[in-house]
mmCIF file of C-alpha atoms and ligand atoms in Angstrom:
data_model
loop_
_atom_site.group_PDB
_atom_site.id
_atom_site.type_symbol
_atom_site.label_atom_id
_atom_site.label_comp_id
_atom_site.label_asym_id
_atom_site.label_seq_id
_atom_site.Cartn_x
_atom_site.Cartn_y
_atom_site.Cartn_z
ATOM 1 C CA MET K 1 -6.568 -27.513 -24.759
ATOM 2 C CA LYS K 2 -6.016 -27.025 -21.009
ATOM 3 C CA SER K 3 -9.358 -26.618 -19.239
ATOM 4 C CA PHE K 4 -9.762 -25.572 -15.598
ATOM 5 C CA ARG K 5 -12.806 -25.421 -13.353
ATOM 6 C CA ILE K 6 -12.887 -22.264 -11.274
ATOM 7 C CA ALA K 7 -15.146 -21.721 -8.256
ATOM 8 C CA LEU K 8 -16.226 -18.102 -7.972
ATOM 9 C CA LEU K 9 -17.047 -16.933 -4.446
ATOM 10 C CA PRO K 10 -18.014 -13.274 -4.933
ATOM 11 C CA GLY K 11 -19.074 -12.868 -1.285
ATOM 12 C CA ASP K 12 -20.163 -9.577 0.255
ATOM 13 C CA GLY K 13 -19.923 -5.829 -0.250
ATOM 14 C CA ILE K 14 -17.718 -4.969 -3.225
ATOM 15 C CA GLY K 15 -16.774 -8.654 -3.656
ATOM 16 C CA PRO K 16 -19.332 -9.368 -6.423
ATOM 17 C CA ASP K 17 -18.356 -6.160 -8.297
ATOM 18 C CA VAL K 18 -14.647 -6.895 -8.389
ATOM 19 C CA VAL K 19 -14.981 -10.620 -9.146
ATOM 20 C CA ALA K 20 -17.185 -9.814 -12.158
ATOM 21 C CA GLU K 21 -14.457 -7.489 -13.451
ATOM 22 C CA ALA K 22 -11.719 -10.103 -12.977
ATOM 23 C CA VAL K 23 -13.818 -12.604 -14.910
ATOM 24 C CA ARG K 24 -14.167 -10.116 -17.782
ATOM 25 C CA VAL K 25 -10.368 -9.828 -17.938
ATOM 26 C CA LEU K 26 -9.878 -13.600 -17.663
ATOM 27 C CA ASP K 27 -12.372 -14.213 -20.465
ATOM 28 C CA ARG K 28 -10.569 -11.804 -22.746
ATOM 29 C CA VAL K 29 -7.146 -13.273 -21.942
ATOM 30 C CA VAL K 30 -8.361 -16.829 -22.464
ATOM 31 C CA HIS K 31 -9.976 -15.830 -25.745
ATOM 32 C CA GLY K 32 -6.746 -14.195 -26.935
ATOM 33 C CA THR K 33 -4.377 -16.912 -25.719
ATOM 34 C CA GLY K 34 -5.891 -20.066 -27.213
ATOM 35 C CA GLY K 35 -5.263 -23.504 -25.757
ATOM 36 C CA LEU K 36 -6.755 -22.480 -22.420
ATOM 37 C CA ALA K 37 -10.353 -22.735 -21.159
ATOM 38 C CA LEU K 38 -11.841 -21.650 -17.833
ATOM 39 C CA VAL K 39 -15.214 -22.973 -16.711
ATOM 40 C CA TYR K 40 -16.758 -21.024 -13.839
ATOM 41 C CA GLU K 41 -19.307 -21.883 -11.221
ATOM 42 C CA GLU K 42 -20.554 -19.347 -8.720
ATOM 43 C CA LEU K 43 -21.158 -20.442 -5.116
ATOM 44 C CA ALA K 44 -22.805 -18.465 -2.324
ATOM 45 C CA VAL K 45 -20.595 -17.939 0.744
ATOM 46 C CA GLY K 46 -20.371 -15.019 3.173
ATOM 47 C CA ALA K 47 -22.385 -12.783 5.473
ATOM 48 C CA CYS K 48 -25.153 -12.377 2.878
ATOM 49 C CA GLU K 49 -25.438 -16.147 2.615
ATOM 50 C CA PHE K 50 -25.747 -16.275 6.425
ATOM 51 C CA LEU K 51 -28.593 -13.740 6.245
ATOM 52 C CA ARG K 52 -30.311 -15.797 3.530
ATOM 53 C CA HIS K 53 -29.894 -19.340 4.876
ATOM 54 C CA GLY K 54 -28.307 -19.134 8.339
ATOM 55 C CA ASP K 55 -24.761 -20.337 7.544
ATOM 56 C CA PRO K 56 -21.936 -18.244 5.990
ATOM 57 C CA LEU K 57 -20.175 -21.391 4.712
ATOM 58 C CA PRO K 58 -22.741 -24.174 4.232
ATOM 59 C CA PRO K 59 -21.201 -27.672 4.552
ATOM 60 C CA ALA K 60 -22.510 -28.756 1.148
ATOM 61 C CA THR K 61 -20.834 -25.740 -0.481
ATOM 62 C CA PHE K 62 -17.570 -26.352 1.346
ATOM 63 C CA ASP K 63 -17.527 -29.998 0.238
ATOM 64 C CA ARG K 64 -18.021 -28.962 -3.373
ATOM 65 C CA LEU K 65 -15.025 -26.588 -3.295
ATOM 66 C CA ARG K 66 -12.600 -29.509 -3.422
ATOM 67 C CA GLU K 67 -13.903 -30.365 -6.917
ATOM 68 C CA PHE K 68 -12.408 -27.223 -8.463
ATOM 69 C CA ASP K 69 -8.928 -26.490 -9.812
ATOM 70 C CA ALA K 70 -8.856 -23.075 -8.142
ATOM 71 C CA ILE K 71 -11.057 -20.684 -6.188
ATOM 72 C CA LEU K 72 -11.426 -16.971 -6.945
ATOM 73 C CA LEU K 73 -12.899 -15.072 -4.007
ATOM 74 C CA GLY K 74 -14.098 -11.461 -3.761
ATOM 75 C CA ALA K 75 -14.502 -10.359 -0.167
ATOM 76 C CA MET K 76 -16.393 -11.618 2.846
ATOM 77 C CA GLY K 77 -17.946 -10.260 5.999
ATOM 78 C CA LEU K 78 -20.108 -7.274 6.870
ATOM 79 C CA PRO K 79 -19.700 -5.176 10.030
ATOM 80 C CA GLY K 80 -23.349 -5.596 10.999
ATOM 81 C CA VAL K 81 -23.376 -9.399 10.682
ATOM 82 C CA ARG K 82 -21.642 -10.951 13.671
ATOM 83 C CA TRP K 83 -21.551 -14.082 15.803
ATOM 84 C CA PRO K 84 -22.935 -13.779 19.336
ATOM 85 C CA SER K 85 -19.327 -13.393 20.600
ATOM 86 C CA GLY K 86 -19.152 -10.079 18.721
ATOM 87 C CA ILE K 87 -16.651 -11.117 16.034
ATOM 88 C CA GLU K 88 -17.468 -10.817 12.334
ATOM 89 C CA MET K 89 -18.199 -13.785 10.125
ATOM 90 C CA THR K 90 -15.026 -14.632 8.242
ATOM 91 C CA PRO K 91 -15.556 -17.695 6.044
ATOM 92 C CA GLN K 92 -12.447 -16.673 4.082
ATOM 93 C CA LEU K 93 -10.412 -17.459 7.221
ATOM 94 C CA ASP K 94 -12.323 -20.712 7.740
ATOM 95 C CA LEU K 95 -11.399 -21.706 4.190
ATOM 96 C CA ARG K 96 -7.695 -21.064 4.818
ATOM 97 C CA GLU K 97 -7.776 -23.286 7.890
ATOM 98 C CA ARG K 98 -10.012 -26.040 6.554
ATOM 99 C CA LEU K 99 -8.299 -26.307 3.167
ATOM 100 C CA ASP K 100 -4.908 -25.961 4.921
ATOM 101 C CA LEU K 101 -3.851 -22.932 2.854
ATOM 102 C CA TYR K 102 -0.831 -22.164 4.982
ATOM 103 C CA CYS K 103 1.055 -19.887 2.593
ATOM 104 C CA GLY K 104 -0.418 -16.419 2.121
ATOM 105 C CA LEU K 105 1.352 -14.705 -0.763
ATOM 106 C CA ARG K 106 0.951 -10.926 -0.942
ATOM 107 C CA PRO K 107 2.965 -9.338 -3.732
ATOM 108 C CA ILE K 108 3.491 -5.611 -3.215
ATOM 109 C CA TYR K 109 4.472 -3.724 -6.353
ATOM 110 C CA LEU K 110 4.436 -0.012 -7.096
ATOM 111 C CA PHE K 111 3.383 0.644 -10.684
ATOM 112 C CA HIS K 112 3.898 4.423 -10.599
ATOM 113 C CA PRO K 113 5.962 6.403 -8.021
ATOM 114 C CA LEU K 114 3.313 9.081 -7.651
ATOM 115 C CA ASP K 115 0.819 6.490 -6.384
ATOM 116 C CA SER K 116 2.892 6.025 -3.242
ATOM 117 C CA PRO K 117 2.793 8.352 -0.238
ATOM 118 C CA LEU K 118 6.593 8.038 -0.486
ATOM 119 C CA ARG K 119 6.391 9.587 -3.976
ATOM 120 C CA ASP K 120 9.723 10.034 -5.802
ATOM 121 C CA ARG K 121 11.635 8.355 -3.003
ATOM 122 C CA ALA K 122 9.803 5.176 -3.936
ATOM 123 C CA ALA K 123 10.592 5.175 -7.658
ATOM 124 C CA GLY K 124 11.449 1.645 -8.745
ATOM 125 C CA SER K 125 12.030 0.506 -5.196
ATOM 126 C CA ILE K 126 8.837 -1.136 -3.954
ATOM 127 C CA ASP K 127 8.684 -4.681 -5.205
ATOM 128 C CA PHE K 128 8.496 -7.350 -2.541
ATOM 129 C CA MET K 129 6.526 -10.433 -1.523
ATOM 130 C CA LEU K 130 5.001 -10.691 1.928
ATOM 131 C CA VAL K 131 4.501 -14.318 2.952
ATOM 132 C CA ARG K 132 1.937 -14.659 5.721
ATOM 133 C CA GLU K 133 1.431 -17.889 7.642
ATOM 134 C CA SER K 134 -2.339 -18.404 7.413
ATOM 135 C CA THR K 135 -3.414 -21.375 9.516
ATOM 136 C CA GLU K 136 -2.097 -20.731 13.050
ATOM 137 C CA GLY K 137 -0.246 -17.876 14.819
ATOM 138 C CA LEU K 138 -2.312 -15.351 16.750
ATOM 139 C CA PHE K 139 -5.461 -16.316 14.836
ATOM 140 C CA SER K 140 -5.305 -19.884 16.144
ATOM 141 C CA THR K 141 -7.876 -19.557 18.932
ATOM 142 C CA ARG K 142 -10.126 -17.030 17.202
ATOM 143 C CA LEU K 143 -13.138 -19.382 17.330
ATOM 144 C CA ARG K 144 -12.645 -20.470 20.963
ATOM 145 C CA PRO K 145 -15.629 -19.383 23.070
ATOM 146 C CA ALA K 146 -14.748 -16.350 25.198
ATOM 147 C CA ASP K 147 -16.405 -15.317 28.433
ATOM 148 C CA ALA K 148 -15.967 -11.569 28.793
ATOM 149 C CA SER K 149 -17.895 -11.585 32.083
ATOM 150 C CA SER K 150 -14.919 -13.329 33.723
ATOM 151 C CA GLY K 151 -12.947 -10.114 33.194
ATOM 152 C CA CYS K 152 -10.258 -11.807 31.136
ATOM 153 C CA VAL K 153 -10.203 -12.932 27.497
ATOM 154 C CA GLU K 154 -7.086 -14.473 25.975
ATOM 155 C CA ASP K 155 -5.901 -15.260 22.448
ATOM 156 C CA THR K 156 -3.087 -17.701 21.876
ATOM 157 C CA MET K 157 -0.091 -17.325 19.565
ATOM 158 C CA ARG K 158 0.340 -20.882 18.342
ATOM 159 C CA ILE K 159 3.470 -21.809 16.392
ATOM 160 C CA THR K 160 4.021 -25.463 15.543
ATOM 161 C CA ARG K 161 7.197 -26.861 14.045
ATOM 162 C CA ASN K 162 5.330 -28.196 11.024
ATOM 163 C CA GLY K 163 3.401 -24.931 10.562
ATOM 164 C CA ALA K 164 6.550 -22.842 10.762
ATOM 165 C CA GLU K 165 8.721 -25.099 8.624
ATOM 166 C CA ARG K 166 6.333 -25.334 5.709
ATOM 167 C CA VAL K 167 5.650 -21.616 5.386
ATOM 168 C CA ILE K 168 9.304 -20.688 5.875
ATOM 169 C CA ARG K 169 10.316 -23.205 3.173
ATOM 170 C CA ALA K 170 7.685 -21.720 0.856
ATOM 171 C CA ALA K 171 9.135 -18.255 1.537
ATOM 172 C CA PHE K 172 12.650 -19.453 0.724
ATOM 173 C CA ARG K 173 11.359 -20.911 -2.539
ATOM 174 C CA GLN K 174 9.807 -17.547 -3.369
ATOM 175 C CA ALA K 175 13.124 -15.856 -2.635
ATOM 176 C CA MET K 176 14.919 -18.315 -4.930
ATOM 177 C CA GLN K 177 12.668 -17.151 -7.785
ATOM 178 C CA ARG K 178 13.214 -13.476 -6.987
ATOM 179 C CA ARG K 179 16.235 -11.506 -5.750
ATOM 180 C CA LYS K 180 17.329 -14.201 -3.280
ATOM 181 C CA ARG K 181 16.838 -12.226 -0.108
ATOM 182 C CA LEU K 182 14.507 -13.275 2.739
ATOM 183 C CA THR K 183 13.647 -11.293 5.858
ATOM 184 C CA LEU K 184 12.122 -12.997 8.878
ATOM 185 C CA VAL K 185 9.715 -10.671 10.703
ATOM 186 C CA ASP K 186 9.019 -11.713 14.298
ATOM 187 C CA LYS K 187 9.024 -10.597 17.916
ATOM 188 C CA ALA K 188 11.637 -13.056 19.122
ATOM 189 C CA ASN K 189 12.962 -10.642 21.740
ATOM 190 C CA VAL K 190 9.691 -10.802 23.726
ATOM 191 C CA LEU K 191 7.522 -13.802 22.808
ATOM 192 C CA PRO K 192 8.721 -17.407 23.282
ATOM 193 C CA SER K 193 6.523 -18.526 20.362
ATOM 194 C CA MET K 194 8.411 -16.083 18.153
ATOM 195 C CA ALA K 195 11.796 -17.218 19.468
ATOM 196 C CA PHE K 196 10.740 -20.714 18.365
ATOM 197 C CA PHE K 197 9.668 -19.371 14.957
ATOM 198 C CA ARG K 198 13.135 -17.838 14.602
ATOM 199 C CA GLN K 199 14.816 -21.081 15.645
ATOM 200 C CA VAL K 200 12.923 -22.960 12.923
ATOM 201 C CA PHE K 201 13.788 -20.199 10.437
ATOM 202 C CA ASP K 202 17.496 -20.584 11.223
ATOM 203 C CA GLU K 203 17.283 -24.350 10.751
ATOM 204 C CA VAL K 204 15.498 -24.078 7.391
ATOM 205 C CA ALA K 205 17.899 -21.314 6.271
ATOM 206 C CA ALA K 206 20.721 -23.867 6.363
ATOM 207 C CA GLU K 207 18.980 -25.661 3.430
ATOM 208 C CA PHE K 208 18.958 -22.505 1.266
ATOM 209 C CA THR K 209 22.493 -21.181 1.325
ATOM 210 C CA ALA K 210 21.954 -19.198 -1.910
ATOM 211 C CA VAL K 211 19.456 -16.932 -0.130
ATOM 212 C CA ALA K 212 20.704 -14.019 1.981
ATOM 213 C CA THR K 213 18.676 -13.690 5.188
ATOM 214 C CA ASP K 214 18.017 -11.140 7.860
ATOM 215 C CA ARG K 215 15.834 -11.044 10.951
ATOM 216 C CA VAL K 216 13.814 -7.987 11.937
ATOM 217 C CA TYR K 217 11.379 -7.388 14.822
ATOM 218 C CA VAL K 218 7.880 -6.566 13.646
ATOM 219 C CA ASP K 219 7.940 -3.041 15.088
ATOM 220 C CA ALA K 220 11.189 -2.248 13.279
ATOM 221 C CA ALA K 221 9.823 -3.862 10.107
ATOM 222 C CA SER K 222 6.945 -1.352 10.168
ATOM 223 C CA LEU K 223 9.456 1.492 10.356
ATOM 224 C CA TYR K 224 11.678 0.104 7.581
ATOM 225 C CA LEU K 225 8.679 -0.499 5.301
ATOM 226 C CA VAL K 226 8.098 3.246 5.318
ATOM 227 C CA GLN K 227 11.722 4.434 5.492
ATOM 228 C CA ARG K 228 13.447 2.007 3.140
ATOM 229 C CA PRO K 229 11.063 -0.472 1.492
ATOM 230 C CA GLU K 230 13.751 -1.297 -1.069
ATOM 231 C CA MET K 231 15.492 -3.475 1.549
ATOM 232 C CA PHE K 232 12.746 -6.106 1.213
ATOM 233 C CA ASP K 233 12.584 -8.833 -1.414
ATOM 234 C CA VAL K 234 10.604 -11.548 0.395
ATOM 235 C CA MET K 235 9.489 -11.353 4.018
ATOM 236 C CA VAL K 236 7.897 -14.132 6.058
ATOM 237 C CA THR K 237 5.892 -13.724 9.221
ATOM 238 C CA GLU K 238 3.121 -15.187 11.377
ATOM 239 C CA ASN K 239 -0.573 -14.747 10.690
ATOM 240 C CA MET K 240 -1.496 -11.584 12.638
ATOM 241 C CA PHE K 241 1.723 -9.694 11.928
ATOM 242 C CA GLY K 242 1.206 -10.560 8.259
ATOM 243 C CA ASP K 243 -2.369 -9.305 8.396
ATOM 244 C CA ILE K 244 -1.286 -5.927 9.760
ATOM 245 C CA LEU K 245 1.830 -5.509 7.634
ATOM 246 C CA SER K 246 -0.029 -6.334 4.438
ATOM 247 C CA ASP K 247 -2.331 -3.353 4.907
ATOM 248 C CA LEU K 248 0.656 -1.111 5.654
ATOM 249 C CA ALA K 249 2.415 -2.483 2.589
ATOM 250 C CA ALA K 250 -0.688 -1.950 0.427
ATOM 251 C CA GLY K 251 -0.724 1.651 1.618
ATOM 252 C CA LEU K 252 2.755 2.108 0.138
ATOM 253 C CA VAL K 253 1.589 1.219 -3.374
ATOM 254 C CA GLY K 254 -1.769 2.969 -3.655
ATOM 255 C CA GLY K 255 -4.025 1.283 -1.111
ATOM 256 C CA MET K 256 -6.071 -1.869 -0.668
ATOM 257 C CA GLY K 257 -7.304 -1.781 -4.245
ATOM 258 C CA MET K 258 -3.760 -2.512 -5.436
ATOM 259 C CA ALA K 259 -2.939 -5.513 -3.219
ATOM 260 C CA PRO K 260 -3.603 -8.984 -4.663
ATOM 261 C CA SER K 261 -3.132 -12.197 -2.730
ATOM 262 C CA ALA K 262 -3.079 -15.962 -2.948
ATOM 263 C CA ASP K 263 -3.604 -18.464 -0.147
ATOM 264 C CA ILE K 264 -1.877 -21.629 -1.158
ATOM 265 C CA GLY K 265 -1.658 -25.095 0.343
ATOM 266 C CA ASP K 266 -0.202 -28.346 -0.932
ATOM 267 C CA ARG K 267 -3.431 -29.191 -2.772
ATOM 268 C CA TYR K 268 -5.836 -26.232 -2.931
ATOM 269 C CA ALA K 269 -5.536 -22.508 -3.491
ATOM 270 C CA VAL K 270 -7.753 -19.461 -3.065
ATOM 271 C CA PHE K 271 -7.058 -16.183 -4.864
ATOM 272 C CA GLN K 272 -8.519 -12.948 -3.569
ATOM 273 C CA PRO K 273 -7.748 -9.261 -3.174
ATOM 274 C CA SER K 274 -6.161 -8.408 0.198
ATOM 275 C CA HIS K 275 -8.959 -5.970 0.929
ATOM 276 C CA GLY K 276 -12.217 -6.632 2.737
ATOM 277 C CA SER K 277 -15.784 -6.083 1.603
ATOM 278 C CA ALA K 278 -15.492 -2.264 1.868
ATOM 279 C CA PRO K 279 -19.175 -1.734 2.722
ATOM 280 C CA ASP K 280 -18.637 2.050 2.634
ATOM 281 C CA ILE K 281 -18.304 1.921 -1.167
ATOM 282 C CA ALA K 282 -20.301 -1.226 -2.023
ATOM 283 C CA GLY K 283 -22.791 -0.865 -4.863
ATOM 284 C CA LYS K 284 -21.439 2.530 -5.948
ATOM 285 C CA GLY K 285 -19.449 1.284 -8.943
ATOM 286 C CA ILE K 286 -16.259 2.925 -7.687
ATOM 287 C CA ALA K 287 -14.314 0.000 -6.183
ATOM 288 C CA ASN K 288 -10.848 -0.482 -7.588
ATOM 289 C CA PRO K 289 -10.845 -3.885 -9.364
ATOM 290 C CA VAL K 290 -7.052 -4.079 -9.870
ATOM 291 C CA ALA K 291 -6.266 -6.144 -6.742
ATOM 292 C CA THR K 292 -8.757 -8.803 -7.862
ATOM 293 C CA ILE K 293 -7.574 -8.710 -11.469
ATOM 294 C CA LEU K 294 -3.970 -9.206 -10.286
ATOM 295 C CA SER K 295 -5.161 -12.016 -7.993
ATOM 296 C CA ALA K 296 -6.697 -13.656 -11.054
ATOM 297 C CA ALA K 297 -3.280 -13.360 -12.724
ATOM 298 C CA MET K 298 -1.751 -15.141 -9.717
ATOM 299 C CA MET K 299 -4.358 -17.867 -10.200
ATOM 300 C CA LEU K 300 -3.318 -18.325 -13.834
ATOM 301 C CA GLU K 301 0.304 -18.536 -12.756
ATOM 302 C CA TRP K 302 -0.581 -21.220 -10.224
ATOM 303 C CA LEU K 303 -2.455 -23.121 -12.960
ATOM 304 C CA HIS K 304 0.765 -23.005 -15.031
ATOM 305 C CA ALA K 305 -0.719 -20.509 -17.490
ATOM 306 C CA GLY K 306 2.179 -18.131 -16.927
ATOM 307 C CA GLU K 307 1.958 -16.471 -20.333
ATOM 308 C CA ALA K 308 -1.664 -15.452 -19.762
ATOM 309 C CA ALA K 309 -0.770 -14.203 -16.260
ATOM 310 C CA ALA K 310 2.071 -12.094 -17.648
ATOM 311 C CA GLN K 311 -0.283 -10.525 -20.208
ATOM 312 C CA ILE K 312 -2.519 -9.251 -17.420
ATOM 313 C CA ARG K 313 0.381 -7.802 -15.443
ATOM 314 C CA VAL K 314 1.815 -6.085 -18.516
ATOM 315 C CA ALA K 315 -1.609 -4.601 -19.311
ATOM 316 C CA VAL K 316 -1.975 -3.223 -15.761
ATOM 317 C CA ARG K 317 1.534 -1.755 -16.008
ATOM 318 C CA LYS K 318 0.655 -0.058 -19.310
ATOM 319 C CA VAL K 319 -2.532 1.452 -17.873
ATOM 320 C CA PHE K 320 -0.741 2.706 -14.756
ATOM 321 C CA ALA K 321 2.027 4.344 -16.782
ATOM 322 C CA ASP K 322 -0.590 7.023 -17.516
ATOM 323 C CA ARG K 323 -0.979 8.924 -14.250
ATOM 324 C CA THR K 324 -4.571 9.945 -15.033
ATOM 325 C CA ALA K 325 -5.998 6.431 -15.358
ATOM 326 C CA ARG K 326 -7.027 5.802 -11.751
ATOM 327 C CA THR K 327 -10.114 4.905 -9.747
ATOM 328 C CA ARG K 328 -11.307 7.269 -7.023
ATOM 329 C CA ASP K 329 -9.470 5.585 -4.142
ATOM 330 C CA MET K 330 -6.263 6.628 -5.961
ATOM 331 C CA GLY K 331 -7.368 10.151 -6.793
ATOM 332 C CA GLY K 332 -8.772 9.460 -10.270
ATOM 333 C CA SER K 333 -12.248 9.420 -11.727
ATOM 334 C CA LEU K 334 -12.499 6.015 -13.424
ATOM 335 C CA SER K 335 -15.355 3.771 -12.373
ATOM 336 C CA THR K 336 -14.809 0.097 -11.608
ATOM 337 C CA THR K 337 -15.818 -0.891 -15.131
ATOM 338 C CA ASP K 338 -13.816 1.956 -16.761
ATOM 339 C CA MET K 339 -10.655 0.628 -15.100
ATOM 340 C CA THR K 340 -11.349 -2.897 -16.319
ATOM 341 C CA ASP K 341 -12.067 -1.621 -19.822
ATOM 342 C CA ALA K 342 -8.705 0.198 -19.812
ATOM 343 C CA ILE K 343 -6.893 -2.979 -18.752
ATOM 344 C CA ILE K 344 -8.706 -5.062 -21.375
ATOM 345 C CA SER K 345 -7.798 -2.521 -24.058
ATOM 346 C CA ALA K 346 -4.140 -2.760 -23.025
ATOM 347 C CA LEU K 347 -4.063 -6.555 -23.453
ATOM 348 C CA PRO K 348 -2.243 -7.799 -26.542
HETATM 349 P P1 ATP S 401 -11.000 -6.845 6.350
HETATM 350 O O1 ATP S 401 -10.719 -6.835 7.815
HETATM 351 O O2 ATP S 401 -12.102 -7.775 5.945
HETATM 352 O O3 ATP S 401 -9.756 -6.991 5.505
HETATM 353 P P2 ATP S 401 -11.133 -4.010 6.558
HETATM 354 O O4 ATP S 401 -12.005 -3.653 7.692
HETATM 355 O O5 ATP S 401 -9.640 -4.000 6.764
HETATM 356 O O6 ATP S 401 -11.582 -5.411 5.982
HETATM 357 P P3 ATP S 401 -11.572 -3.034 3.882
HETATM 358 O O7 ATP S 401 -12.891 -3.573 3.513
HETATM 359 O O8 ATP S 401 -10.387 -3.657 3.274
HETATM 360 O O9 ATP S 401 -11.488 -2.983 5.465
HETATM 361 O O10 ATP S 401 -11.566 -1.471 3.588
HETATM 362 C C1 ATP S 401 -10.625 -0.569 4.174
HETATM 363 C C2 ATP S 401 -10.716 0.745 3.425
HETATM 364 O O11 ATP S 401 -10.179 0.586 2.128
HETATM 365 C C3 ATP S 401 -12.152 1.237 3.243
HETATM 366 O O12 ATP S 401 -12.200 2.637 3.335
HETATM 367 C C4 ATP S 401 -12.494 0.809 1.853
HETATM 368 O O13 ATP S 401 -13.430 1.619 1.205
HETATM 369 C C5 ATP S 401 -11.146 0.896 1.135
HETATM 370 N N1 ATP S 401 -11.071 -0.116 0.090
HETATM 371 C C6 ATP S 401 -10.915 -1.433 0.274
HETATM 372 N N2 ATP S 401 -10.899 -2.073 -0.892
HETATM 373 C C7 ATP S 401 -11.063 -1.150 -1.850
HETATM 374 C C8 ATP S 401 -11.144 -1.181 -3.270
HETATM 375 N N3 ATP S 401 -11.047 -2.329 -3.960
HETATM 376 N N4 ATP S 401 -11.320 -0.033 -3.927
HETATM 377 C C9 ATP S 401 -11.399 1.121 -3.279
HETATM 378 N N5 ATP S 401 -11.326 1.244 -1.938
HETATM 379 C C10 ATP S 401 -11.161 0.116 -1.226
#
């Protein structure tokens, strides 16, 4: 029997709703698979935790996270809960940096062509992996104190050789497991940091001769994502570009409720939907749980429970084959729990 300890960080807004649904699916899959056990422990992190006890990521909680085999996170941050500098509390970003989760994996997959704004043009053609560097880039100085009264506030795009090499290698490894095509997305024509990123990419590419590569500026990548998404298999980019492009990419396949993610380092990993806490729909029972359920499948994959992960993905595919089975964000009428029930019923 393989047994794993999972830290649950439901967080804020719709986070607790969608994590509870993912756990229901995991429980059912574990029950049906045999030979696999998941033991959960819930920990309080996020803007609500700040309101309760004055710290969104208490040190004692952070220290405990290293005890677990994997972390499943809902969503964190609330627009009304901010640091004095004006920025929102984002313990999910702190976790990526402090646990060194440099490789953000965002699989983008269209289950049904009519769920895409591209409609029939998108049939069978949107299936790619966005790899986002998650520990440096344009987020690197986000916690540096800023003095707006000076009339000038700067953010720094930080690219280190080690930071670039490790995420680019991870992206090549992803490409090796997929259709063997990797696109670098940068702004090497304007920013020296991005020219350096491209130089490192070219060096690492020499190690992976089986992978076909291309290099696209981030503005053009935005255009191609809409015009011809089928050109992408795996793409790798820096932190901020990845943040923006992942929302655009999610929009191609039905919205934020359809975009799972994993933040992976050499030792630890956090799995969470790509969306935020969606305070506009929190507590209404209408959040789409699919991104979190697919993130839970990524967690199983990472724990080498690939068969269980595949069962979840197949069940989601079966449910989405029926065009009427959708939550409200995708034009349907299913509640959060209805959608989960449908997925559970589709499991073997
Ligand atoms: P963050 O910066 O933390 O990623 P955000 O400001 O980009 O957050 P989200 O919280 O992701 O915003 O929400 C963006 C929009 O998508 C909102 O209208 C929200 O209601 C919708 N949305 C996000 N997640 C879901 C979901 N799981 N189900 C339905 N709608 C969602």
